[in-house]
């Protein structure tokens, strides 16, 4: 769970820098800081979206709260992601001799940005799992939107590659809003700009949480009967 | 053992399922059904109708009925797994509900690890370490406890599961057809332990298709037929009614 993304990231960094010639300061760090959280989200969603249906007998037999299953998977995946990112940042620091101040700055921004991200992953995984109990193709619908979202979100490419007339669309992309505070960009990114992005991410998480709460309230009464 | 007296009050309980609970839908179906009239399958199905029951401390209540009568659904409503469509279920006391002995057991883990997990699932409010060793010892599986559960015979699986589920009494104990599968020698051993667990529990709801077990264990019995309670009386009366239902059903 740690080596897999690290090897994949190395290959992607090589392809995009050496072959596609992406021109961006700290591109490898930018790639890692966007791709690792994305992989954490997509793997968690993949594992948990049908978990309540698969573990239905366990949930019913012991009257377990469904969030128990989601949380156990999220925490496991999150730990692996955080270890991987820490390893990458450490290796980058050793090889490229960037200033300690820069490294601490990106590490702290990534860690802070990871908080609303992991909360959103928990919430989205939970509600997709709940909806999958009522509508058994939810997992596949979610997977489809995930694939589309991956290409529409500047993870593999810098956000300034998006044409200016389409740039406003990025603000409507929830994944972009949530992943932005974690992404490593310029060494001189002003704190105020980062803070604005960070507060936006928290605001979006609260909206997602509220929508999920409304859906759960509607589904919870007959959740165990439908599993 | 209890600081208060456990109690269950069931008032006008009705449980109704729509056909969608039996036939899970998809987003595609939801879209298509906008343009299609509802079929007869979408009519609601009564699982339990107008149930009114009270259970008090020290009652050992047998639940008898044909397959599909509603016994398990009633137990699930009491345990809080199903929410009533109408009416209410008020419960005072901690509930321990045991339905399927194979659930909560993981094939790749060892017997010992499965006992640990099962103890935590069955008794989340208690320190499982306190009785894990006792369960391991009682099961009689000894060296096999460190083998993966998937390699156990059916009898060994039953020993492990029954040792775990009979380890601790509860305020309210619901036993849903759990005591099958063990070999005769172990059944004698487990019988005494189960009786002890039942004696030390507050209220016991005992679902069984074995009238002899109900007569042995219970001091009250209920017969459920076609989603309704048709008899609430002594175990002898309930067994007689149940046996006549079985004969009528065979014909």
Short mmCIF file of C-alpha atoms in Angstrom, two decimals:
data_model
loop_
_atom_site.label_atom_id
_atom_site.label_comp_id
_atom_site.label_asym_id
_atom_site.label_seq_id
_atom_site.Cartn_x
_atom_site.Cartn_y
_atom_site.Cartn_z
CA UNK A 1 0.00 0.00 0.00
CA UNK A 2 3.05 2.30 0.32
CA UNK A 3 5.42 1.01 -2.37
CA UNK A 4 2.67 0.75 -4.97
CA UNK A 5 1.84 4.48 -5.12
CA UNK A 6 5.51 5.47 -4.77
CA UNK A 7 6.54 3.43 -7.81
CA UNK A 8 3.52 4.65 -9.78
CA UNK A 9 4.32 8.26 -8.88
CA UNK A 10 7.93 7.92 -9.94
CA UNK A 11 6.87 6.55 -13.32
CA UNK A 12 4.29 9.30 -13.83
CA UNK A 13 6.73 12.04 -12.79
CA UNK A 14 9.25 10.75 -15.32
CA UNK A 15 6.67 10.55 -18.13
CA UNK A 16 5.25 14.03 -17.55
CA UNK A 17 8.61 15.77 -17.05
CA UNK A 18 10.91 13.96 -19.50
CA UNK A 19 8.41 13.05 -22.22
CA UNK A 20 5.48 15.49 -22.03
CA UNK A 21 7.88 18.23 -20.89
CA UNK A 22 5.57 19.77 -18.28
CA UNK A 23 7.07 23.11 -17.31
CA UNK A 24 6.43 23.72 -13.65
CA UNK A 25 8.47 24.55 -10.59
CA UNK A 26 8.56 21.56 -8.20
CA UNK A 27 6.42 19.49 -10.57
CA UNK A 28 7.27 16.16 -8.93
CA UNK A 29 6.15 17.48 -5.55
CA UNK A 30 3.03 18.99 -7.15
CA UNK A 31 2.23 15.59 -8.69
CA UNK A 32 2.77 13.68 -5.44
CA UNK A 33 0.81 16.12 -3.28
CA UNK A 34 -2.21 15.83 -5.58
CA UNK A 35 -1.99 12.23 -6.72
CA UNK A 36 -1.48 10.56 -3.33
CA UNK A 37 -4.61 12.11 -1.76
CA UNK A 38 -6.51 11.23 -4.93
CA UNK A 39 -5.38 7.61 -4.78
CA UNK A 40 -6.34 7.50 -1.11
CA UNK A 41 -9.83 8.73 -2.01
CA UNK A 42 -10.39 6.46 -5.00
CA UNK A 43 -9.07 3.34 -3.24
CA UNK A 44 -11.15 4.03 -0.15
CA UNK A 45 -14.28 4.61 -2.21
CA UNK A 46 -13.62 1.42 -4.17
CA UNK A 47 -13.25 -0.62 -0.98
CA UNK A 48 -16.13 0.87 1.00
CA UNK A 49 -18.86 1.53 -1.58
CA UNK A 50 -20.21 -2.03 -1.44
CA UNK A 51 -18.95 -2.80 2.08
CA UNK A 52 -22.34 -2.48 3.78
CA UNK A 53 -23.94 -4.88 1.31
CA UNK A 54 -21.02 -7.34 1.58
CA UNK A 55 -20.90 -7.15 5.38
CA UNK A 56 -24.66 -6.88 5.75
CA UNK A 57 -25.00 -10.00 7.87
CA UNK A 58 -22.33 -8.71 10.28
CA UNK A 59 -24.02 -5.29 10.56
CA UNK A 60 -27.42 -6.87 11.20
CA UNK A 61 -26.27 -9.62 13.55
CA UNK A 62 -24.45 -7.29 15.95
CA UNK A 63 -26.42 -4.10 15.24
CA UNK A 64 -23.15 -2.43 14.28
CA UNK A 65 -23.09 1.17 13.13
CA UNK A 66 -22.13 1.21 9.40
CA UNK A 67 -19.62 4.00 10.01
CA UNK A 68 -17.48 1.46 11.93
CA UNK A 69 -16.64 -0.36 8.70
CA UNK A 70 -15.99 2.88 6.78
CA UNK A 71 -13.76 4.35 9.47
CA UNK A 72 -11.61 1.23 9.76
CA UNK A 73 -10.89 1.27 6.02
CA UNK A 74 -10.35 5.04 5.86
CA UNK A 75 -7.91 5.09 8.77
CA UNK A 76 -5.93 2.20 7.30
CA UNK A 77 -5.65 3.86 3.88
CA UNK A 78 -4.98 7.32 5.37
CA UNK A 79 -2.06 6.02 7.41
CA UNK A 80 -0.51 4.44 4.32
CA UNK A 81 -0.96 7.70 2.36
CA UNK A 82 0.57 9.84 5.08
CA UNK A 83 3.56 7.53 5.44
CA UNK A 84 4.07 7.58 1.66
CA UNK A 85 3.87 11.39 1.45
CA UNK A 86 6.26 11.78 4.36
CA UNK A 87 8.71 9.42 2.66
CA UNK A 88 8.49 11.32 -0.62
CA UNK A 89 8.96 14.73 1.03
CA UNK A 90 11.95 13.38 2.98
CA UNK A 91 13.58 11.90 -0.13
CA UNK A 92 12.95 15.13 -2.02
CA UNK A 93 14.55 17.14 0.79
CA UNK A 94 17.63 14.92 0.81
CA UNK A 95 18.09 14.80 -2.97
CA UNK A 96 17.19 18.35 -4.02
CA UNK A 97 18.55 20.22 -0.96
CA UNK A 98 15.62 22.67 -0.78
CA UNK A 99 15.49 24.87 2.28
CA UNK A 100 14.18 23.39 5.50
CA UNK A 101 11.78 26.30 5.73
CA UNK A 102 10.24 25.36 2.38
CA UNK A 103 9.99 21.68 3.27
CA UNK A 104 8.35 22.42 6.63
CA UNK A 105 5.98 24.86 4.95
CA UNK A 106 4.77 22.33 2.35
CA UNK A 107 4.56 19.56 4.94
CA UNK A 108 2.49 21.67 7.32
CA UNK A 109 0.18 22.93 4.55
CA UNK A 110 -0.28 19.39 3.27
CA UNK A 111 -1.07 18.07 6.75
CA UNK A 112 -3.57 20.85 7.45
CA UNK A 113 -5.12 20.44 4.00
CA UNK A 114 -5.44 16.69 4.63
CA UNK A 115 -7.88 17.23 7.50
CA UNK A 116 -10.90 18.48 5.50
CA UNK A 117 -9.90 16.01 2.79
CA UNK A 118 -10.01 12.95 5.03
CA UNK A 119 -13.29 14.13 6.59
CA UNK A 120 -14.77 14.46 3.11
CA UNK A 121 -13.50 11.02 2.14
CA UNK A 122 -15.15 9.53 5.25
CA UNK A 123 -18.43 11.34 4.52
CA UNK A 124 -18.55 10.53 0.80
CA UNK A 125 -17.53 6.87 1.36
CA UNK A 126 -20.21 6.52 4.02
CA UNK A 127 -23.01 8.01 1.94
CA UNK A 128 -22.05 6.15 -1.26
CA UNK A 129 -22.10 2.93 0.80
CA UNK A 130 -25.54 3.82 2.19
CA UNK A 131 -26.92 4.65 -1.26
CA UNK A 132 -25.46 1.43 -2.66
CA UNK A 133 -27.73 -0.49 -0.26
CA UNK A 134 -30.81 1.08 -1.86
CA UNK A 135 -29.47 1.38 -5.41
CA UNK A 136 -27.07 -1.43 -6.24
CA UNK A 137 -25.40 0.33 -9.16
CA UNK A 138 -24.29 3.32 -7.04
CA UNK A 139 -20.78 1.90 -6.80
CA UNK A 140 -20.47 1.89 -10.60
CA UNK A 141 -22.00 5.34 -11.00
CA UNK A 142 -19.55 6.70 -8.38
CA UNK A 143 -16.65 4.97 -10.11
CA UNK A 144 -17.63 6.55 -13.43
CA UNK A 145 -17.77 10.07 -11.95
CA UNK A 146 -14.48 9.44 -10.19
CA UNK A 147 -12.77 8.66 -13.50
CA UNK A 148 -14.23 11.75 -15.16
CA UNK A 149 -13.31 13.88 -12.13
CA UNK A 150 -9.71 12.67 -12.24
CA UNK A 151 -9.13 14.07 -15.72
CA UNK A 152 -11.06 17.27 -15.09
CA UNK A 153 -9.04 18.04 -11.94
CA UNK A 154 -5.54 19.49 -12.29
CA UNK A 155 -3.64 16.67 -10.63
CA UNK A 156 -1.44 15.42 -13.46
CA UNK A 157 -1.18 18.89 -15.02
CA UNK A 158 -0.78 22.36 -13.51
CA UNK A 159 -3.98 24.41 -13.19
CA UNK A 160 -2.58 27.15 -15.45
CA UNK A 161 -2.70 24.66 -18.35
CA UNK A 162 -6.48 25.02 -18.25
CA UNK A 163 -7.56 27.62 -20.89
CA UNK A 164 -8.37 31.00 -19.30
CA UNK A 165 -11.96 30.99 -20.53
CA UNK A 166 -12.52 27.62 -18.81
CA UNK A 167 -10.68 28.44 -15.59
CA UNK A 168 -13.89 29.46 -13.78
CA UNK A 169 -15.12 25.86 -14.17
CA UNK A 170 -12.37 24.72 -11.83
CA UNK A 171 -14.06 26.51 -8.94
CA UNK A 172 -17.13 24.31 -9.56
CA UNK A 173 -15.06 21.14 -9.31
CA UNK A 174 -15.37 20.00 -5.66
CA UNK A 175 -12.33 17.75 -5.91
CA UNK A 176 -10.20 20.68 -7.10
CA UNK A 177 -11.41 22.88 -4.23
CA UNK A 178 -10.58 20.17 -1.65
CA UNK A 179 -7.26 19.06 -3.09
CA UNK A 180 -5.89 22.56 -3.75
CA UNK A 181 -4.66 23.34 -0.21
CA UNK A 182 -2.54 20.17 -0.23
CA UNK A 183 -0.89 20.74 -3.60
CA UNK A 184 2.69 22.03 -3.63
CA UNK A 185 3.04 24.97 -6.00
CA UNK A 186 5.36 27.96 -5.98
CA UNK A 187 7.93 28.33 -3.19
CA UNK A 188 6.57 31.85 -2.67
CA UNK A 189 2.85 31.06 -2.46
CA UNK A 190 1.40 33.77 -0.17
CA UNK A 191 -0.10 32.49 3.05
CA UNK A 192 -3.26 34.54 2.54
CA UNK A 193 -4.01 32.87 -0.78
CA UNK A 194 -3.42 29.46 0.74
CA UNK A 195 -5.63 30.35 3.71
CA UNK A 196 -8.45 31.39 1.39
CA UNK A 197 -8.25 28.04 -0.42
CA UNK A 198 -8.13 26.23 2.91
CA UNK A 199 -11.25 27.93 4.25
CA UNK A 200 -13.04 27.18 0.98
CA UNK A 201 -12.14 23.49 1.39
CA UNK A 202 -13.59 23.49 4.90
CA UNK A 203 -16.72 25.26 3.68
CA UNK A 204 -17.22 22.67 0.96
CA UNK A 205 -16.74 19.82 3.44
CA UNK A 206 -19.49 21.30 5.64
CA UNK A 207 -21.85 21.48 2.66
CA UNK A 208 -21.07 17.86 1.69
CA UNK A 209 -21.55 16.77 5.30
CA UNK A 210 -24.96 18.47 5.48
CA UNK A 211 -26.14 16.87 2.23
CA UNK A 212 -24.94 13.48 3.49
CA UNK A 213 -26.76 13.96 6.79
CA UNK A 214 -30.03 14.66 4.95
CA UNK A 215 -29.58 11.53 2.80
CA UNK A 216 -28.79 9.39 5.87
CA UNK A 217 -31.86 10.67 7.71
CA UNK A 218 -33.99 9.53 4.78
CA UNK A 219 -32.32 6.12 4.41
CA UNK A 220 -31.57 5.10 8.00
CA UNK A 221 -35.02 3.83 9.02
CA UNK A 222 -34.93 0.85 6.70
CA UNK A 223 -31.20 0.57 6.15
CA UNK A 224 -30.80 -2.77 7.91
CA UNK A 225 -33.91 -4.20 6.27
CA UNK A 226 -32.62 -3.43 2.79
CA UNK A 227 -29.09 -4.81 3.24
CA UNK B 1 -26.57 -8.80 38.93
CA UNK B 2 -28.72 -5.97 37.46
CA UNK B 3 -28.92 -2.60 39.13
CA UNK B 4 -32.41 -2.13 37.65
CA UNK B 5 -35.01 -4.50 36.27
CA UNK B 6 -34.86 -4.96 32.50
CA UNK B 7 -38.13 -4.60 30.64
CA UNK B 8 -39.47 -4.69 27.08
CA UNK B 9 -42.72 -2.95 26.10
CA UNK B 10 -44.08 -3.49 22.60
CA UNK B 11 -47.10 -1.36 21.69
CA UNK B 12 -49.14 -1.75 18.46
CA UNK B 13 -46.04 -2.82 16.58
CA UNK B 14 -46.51 -3.12 12.82
CA UNK B 15 -43.63 -3.76 10.44
CA UNK B 16 -44.22 -3.36 6.73
CA UNK B 17 -41.76 -3.83 3.91
CA UNK B 18 -42.12 -2.60 0.37
CA UNK B 19 -41.14 -4.95 -2.41
CA UNK B 20 -38.00 -2.86 -2.94
CA UNK B 21 -36.58 -4.40 0.24
CA UNK B 22 -36.73 -7.79 -1.42
CA UNK B 23 -35.73 -6.58 -4.87
CA UNK B 24 -32.98 -3.96 -4.54
CA UNK B 25 -33.33 -1.23 -7.07
CA UNK B 26 -30.78 0.56 -9.23
CA UNK B 27 -30.51 4.14 -10.37
CA UNK B 28 -31.38 2.87 -13.85
CA UNK B 29 -34.62 1.28 -12.53
CA UNK B 30 -35.52 4.48 -10.76
CA UNK B 31 -35.22 6.39 -13.99
CA UNK B 32 -37.12 3.77 -16.03
CA UNK B 33 -39.92 3.54 -13.41
CA UNK B 34 -40.73 7.20 -13.93
CA UNK B 35 -42.32 6.08 -17.19
CA UNK B 36 -43.79 2.78 -15.99
CA UNK B 37 -46.85 2.15 -13.74
CA UNK B 38 -46.05 0.44 -10.40
CA UNK B 39 -46.35 -3.35 -10.56
CA UNK B 40 -48.08 -5.56 -8.01
CA UNK B 41 -44.62 -6.26 -6.56
CA UNK B 42 -44.49 -2.73 -5.22
CA UNK B 43 -47.39 -3.44 -2.81
CA UNK B 44 -46.32 -3.36 0.84
CA UNK B 45 -45.91 -6.67 2.68
CA UNK B 46 -46.89 -6.98 6.37
CA UNK B 47 -44.13 -8.66 8.32
CA UNK B 48 -45.62 -8.02 11.77
CA UNK B 49 -49.16 -6.81 12.56
CA UNK B 50 -50.45 -5.12 15.73
CA UNK B 51 -48.10 -6.79 18.18
CA UNK B 52 -48.66 -5.89 21.83
CA UNK B 53 -46.36 -7.61 24.31
CA UNK B 54 -44.67 -6.90 27.63
CA UNK B 55 -41.67 -8.81 28.91
CA UNK B 56 -40.52 -8.51 32.49
CA UNK B 57 -37.40 -9.48 34.42
CA UNK B 58 -36.76 -13.23 34.92
CA UNK B 59 -39.08 -14.18 32.04
CA UNK B 60 -37.73 -16.85 29.69
CA UNK B 61 -39.97 -16.53 26.66
CA UNK B 62 -40.07 -19.07 23.89
CA UNK B 63 -40.98 -17.79 20.41
CA UNK B 64 -42.55 -20.46 18.26
CA UNK B 65 -43.90 -20.26 14.74
CA UNK B 66 -43.59 -21.63 11.24
CA UNK B 67 -40.85 -20.40 8.91
CA UNK B 68 -41.57 -16.84 7.79
CA UNK B 69 -44.08 -16.18 10.60
CA UNK B 70 -42.14 -13.15 11.87
CA UNK B 71 -40.14 -14.48 14.86
CA UNK B 72 -36.75 -13.19 13.68
CA UNK B 73 -38.27 -9.89 12.53
CA UNK B 74 -39.77 -9.41 16.01
CA UNK B 75 -36.36 -10.09 17.58
CA UNK B 76 -34.75 -7.58 15.23
CA UNK B 77 -37.34 -4.93 16.11
CA UNK B 78 -36.59 -5.50 19.81
CA UNK B 79 -32.83 -5.36 19.16
CA UNK B 80 -33.32 -2.06 17.30
CA UNK B 81 -32.12 -3.40 13.95
CA UNK B 82 -35.53 -2.83 12.30
CA UNK B 83 -37.48 0.36 12.89
CA UNK B 84 -41.25 -0.25 13.30
CA UNK B 85 -43.49 1.12 10.57
CA UNK B 86 -46.09 1.85 13.27
CA UNK B 87 -46.12 1.49 17.04
CA UNK B 88 -43.17 1.41 19.38
CA UNK B 89 -40.69 -0.83 21.13
CA UNK B 90 -39.38 0.42 24.49
CA UNK B 91 -36.43 -1.43 25.92
CA UNK B 92 -34.80 -0.97 29.31
CA UNK B 93 -31.50 -2.83 29.62
CA UNK B 94 -28.56 -3.95 27.52
CA UNK B 95 -29.49 -6.30 24.67
CA UNK B 96 -27.35 -9.15 23.45
CA UNK B 97 -28.78 -10.70 20.30
CA UNK B 98 -27.33 -13.89 18.87
CA UNK B 99 -28.74 -15.21 15.61
CA UNK B 100 -26.18 -16.91 13.42
CA UNK B 101 -23.18 -18.61 15.01
CA UNK B 102 -21.09 -18.29 11.84
CA UNK B 103 -21.31 -14.48 11.61
CA UNK B 104 -18.43 -12.52 13.11
CA UNK B 105 -16.00 -15.37 12.38
CA UNK B 106 -13.26 -14.80 9.83
CA UNK B 107 -11.83 -17.79 7.93
CA UNK B 108 -8.28 -16.43 7.60
CA UNK B 109 -7.86 -15.65 11.30
CA UNK B 110 -6.97 -18.24 13.93
CA UNK B 111 -9.50 -19.57 16.42
CA UNK B 112 -7.95 -17.47 19.18
CA UNK B 113 -8.14 -14.28 17.10
CA UNK B 114 -11.75 -15.05 16.18
CA UNK B 115 -12.63 -15.49 19.86
CA UNK B 116 -11.14 -12.06 20.57
CA UNK B 117 -13.15 -10.40 17.80
CA UNK B 118 -16.36 -12.25 18.65
CA UNK B 119 -16.00 -11.30 22.33
CA UNK B 120 -15.64 -7.64 21.40
CA UNK B 121 -18.63 -7.78 19.04
CA UNK B 122 -20.84 -9.57 21.57
CA UNK B 123 -19.75 -7.57 24.61
CA UNK B 124 -18.52 -4.15 23.43
CA UNK B 125 -19.05 -2.70 26.89
CA UNK B 126 -16.87 -5.26 28.68
CA UNK B 127 -13.14 -5.98 28.72
CA UNK B 128 -12.92 -9.00 26.41
CA UNK B 129 -9.56 -10.09 27.86
CA UNK B 130 -11.39 -11.00 31.07
CA UNK B 131 -13.17 -13.92 29.47
CA UNK B 132 -11.15 -14.72 26.32
CA UNK B 133 -8.96 -17.19 28.20
CA UNK B 134 -12.02 -18.78 29.75
CA UNK B 135 -13.67 -19.19 26.33
CA UNK B 136 -10.50 -20.70 24.85
CA UNK B 137 -10.28 -23.17 27.72
CA UNK B 138 -13.98 -24.10 27.63
CA UNK B 139 -13.99 -24.73 23.86
CA UNK B 140 -11.56 -27.64 24.32
CA UNK B 141 -9.86 -26.81 21.03
CA UNK B 142 -6.41 -26.45 22.65
CA UNK B 143 -3.61 -26.47 20.01
CA UNK B 144 -6.16 -25.98 17.20
CA UNK B 145 -6.89 -22.49 18.50
CA UNK B 146 -3.78 -21.26 16.70
CA UNK B 147 -4.83 -22.71 13.36
CA UNK B 148 -6.84 -20.64 10.83
CA UNK B 149 -10.58 -21.00 11.37
CA UNK B 150 -11.09 -22.11 7.74
CA UNK B 151 -9.41 -25.44 8.52
CA UNK B 152 -11.86 -26.33 11.31
CA UNK B 153 -14.50 -29.02 10.94
CA UNK B 154 -18.16 -28.04 11.40
CA UNK B 155 -18.10 -29.46 14.90
CA UNK B 156 -15.00 -27.45 15.85
CA UNK B 157 -16.58 -24.31 14.41
CA UNK B 158 -19.69 -24.92 16.48
CA UNK B 159 -17.59 -25.46 19.63
CA UNK B 160 -15.75 -22.19 19.13
CA UNK B 161 -18.85 -20.14 18.35
CA UNK B 162 -21.01 -21.63 21.11
CA UNK B 163 -18.24 -21.21 23.70
CA UNK B 164 -18.03 -17.52 22.83
CA UNK B 165 -21.75 -16.79 22.72
CA UNK B 166 -22.49 -18.58 25.98
CA UNK B 167 -19.70 -16.85 27.87
CA UNK B 168 -21.58 -14.02 29.49
CA UNK B 169 -25.16 -13.32 30.61
CA UNK B 170 -26.97 -10.13 29.68
CA UNK B 171 -29.88 -7.93 30.83
CA UNK B 172 -31.83 -9.00 27.73
CA UNK B 173 -30.72 -12.05 25.81
CA UNK B 174 -32.13 -12.96 22.40
CA UNK B 175 -31.20 -16.42 21.15
CA UNK B 176 -32.38 -17.08 17.60
CA UNK B 177 -31.96 -20.79 16.75
CA UNK B 178 -28.31 -20.93 17.76
CA UNK B 179 -27.86 -24.23 19.48
CA UNK B 180 -27.44 -26.63 16.59
CA UNK B 181 -24.33 -28.16 15.03
CA UNK B 182 -22.32 -29.22 18.05
CA UNK B 183 -21.41 -32.86 18.70
CA UNK B 184 -23.36 -34.72 21.42
CA UNK B 185 -20.58 -34.60 24.00
CA UNK B 186 -20.15 -30.87 23.60
CA UNK B 187 -23.91 -30.34 23.62
CA UNK B 188 -24.08 -31.83 27.10
CA UNK B 189 -21.18 -29.59 28.19
CA UNK B 190 -22.65 -26.48 26.55
CA UNK B 191 -26.15 -27.24 27.87
CA UNK B 192 -25.10 -26.63 31.47
CA UNK B 193 -23.25 -23.43 30.53
CA UNK B 194 -26.17 -22.14 28.49
CA UNK B 195 -28.56 -22.83 31.34
CA UNK B 196 -26.23 -20.90 33.62
CA UNK B 197 -26.10 -17.99 31.16
CA UNK B 198 -29.89 -17.99 30.86
CA UNK B 199 -30.35 -18.19 34.64
CA UNK B 200 -28.06 -15.20 35.14
CA UNK B 201 -29.70 -13.07 32.43
CA UNK B 202 -32.65 -10.74 33.01
CA UNK B 203 -35.06 -11.42 30.12
CA UNK B 204 -34.46 -14.23 27.64
CA UNK B 205 -36.17 -14.51 24.26
CA UNK B 206 -35.60 -17.96 22.88
CA UNK B 207 -36.47 -18.68 19.26
CA UNK B 208 -36.47 -22.32 18.41
CA UNK B 209 -38.09 -24.91 16.19
CA UNK B 210 -37.37 -27.51 18.87
CA UNK B 211 -40.37 -27.70 21.25
CA UNK B 212 -38.34 -29.79 23.74
CA UNK B 213 -35.82 -26.96 24.19
CA UNK B 214 -38.65 -24.46 24.75
CA UNK B 215 -40.25 -26.71 27.38
CA UNK B 216 -36.85 -27.12 29.09
CA UNK B 217 -35.76 -23.50 29.12
CA UNK B 218 -38.86 -21.28 29.12
CA UNK B 219 -41.50 -20.23 31.64
CA UNK B 220 -43.64 -18.44 29.02
CA UNK B 221 -44.14 -18.93 25.30
CA UNK B 222 -45.62 -17.08 22.35
CA UNK B 223 -46.82 -18.47 19.04
CA UNK B 224 -46.61 -16.25 15.97
CA UNK B 225 -48.61 -17.13 12.88
CA UNK B 226 -48.98 -15.05 9.72
CA UNK B 227 -47.32 -11.97 11.29
CA UNK B 228 -49.58 -11.95 14.37
CA UNK B 229 -49.32 -13.26 17.92
CA UNK B 230 -52.01 -15.97 18.20
CA UNK B 231 -51.08 -17.33 21.62
CA UNK B 232 -49.27 -15.97 24.68
CA UNK B 233 -49.28 -18.47 27.49
CA UNK B 234 -47.48 -21.40 29.09
CA UNK B 235 -44.85 -23.34 27.17
CA UNK B 236 -47.09 -26.42 27.14
CA UNK B 237 -50.00 -24.53 25.54
CA UNK B 238 -47.66 -22.87 23.01
CA UNK B 239 -46.02 -26.17 22.03
CA UNK B 240 -49.43 -27.80 21.52
CA UNK B 241 -50.59 -24.88 19.34
CA UNK B 242 -47.32 -24.91 17.38
CA UNK B 243 -47.54 -28.63 16.74
CA UNK B 244 -51.09 -28.29 15.47
CA UNK B 245 -49.96 -25.51 13.13
CA UNK B 246 -47.19 -27.78 11.81
CA UNK B 247 -49.69 -30.58 11.15
CA UNK B 248 -52.08 -28.20 9.40
CA UNK B 249 -49.22 -26.86 7.32
CA UNK B 250 -48.17 -30.37 6.24
CA UNK B 251 -51.71 -31.05 5.02
#
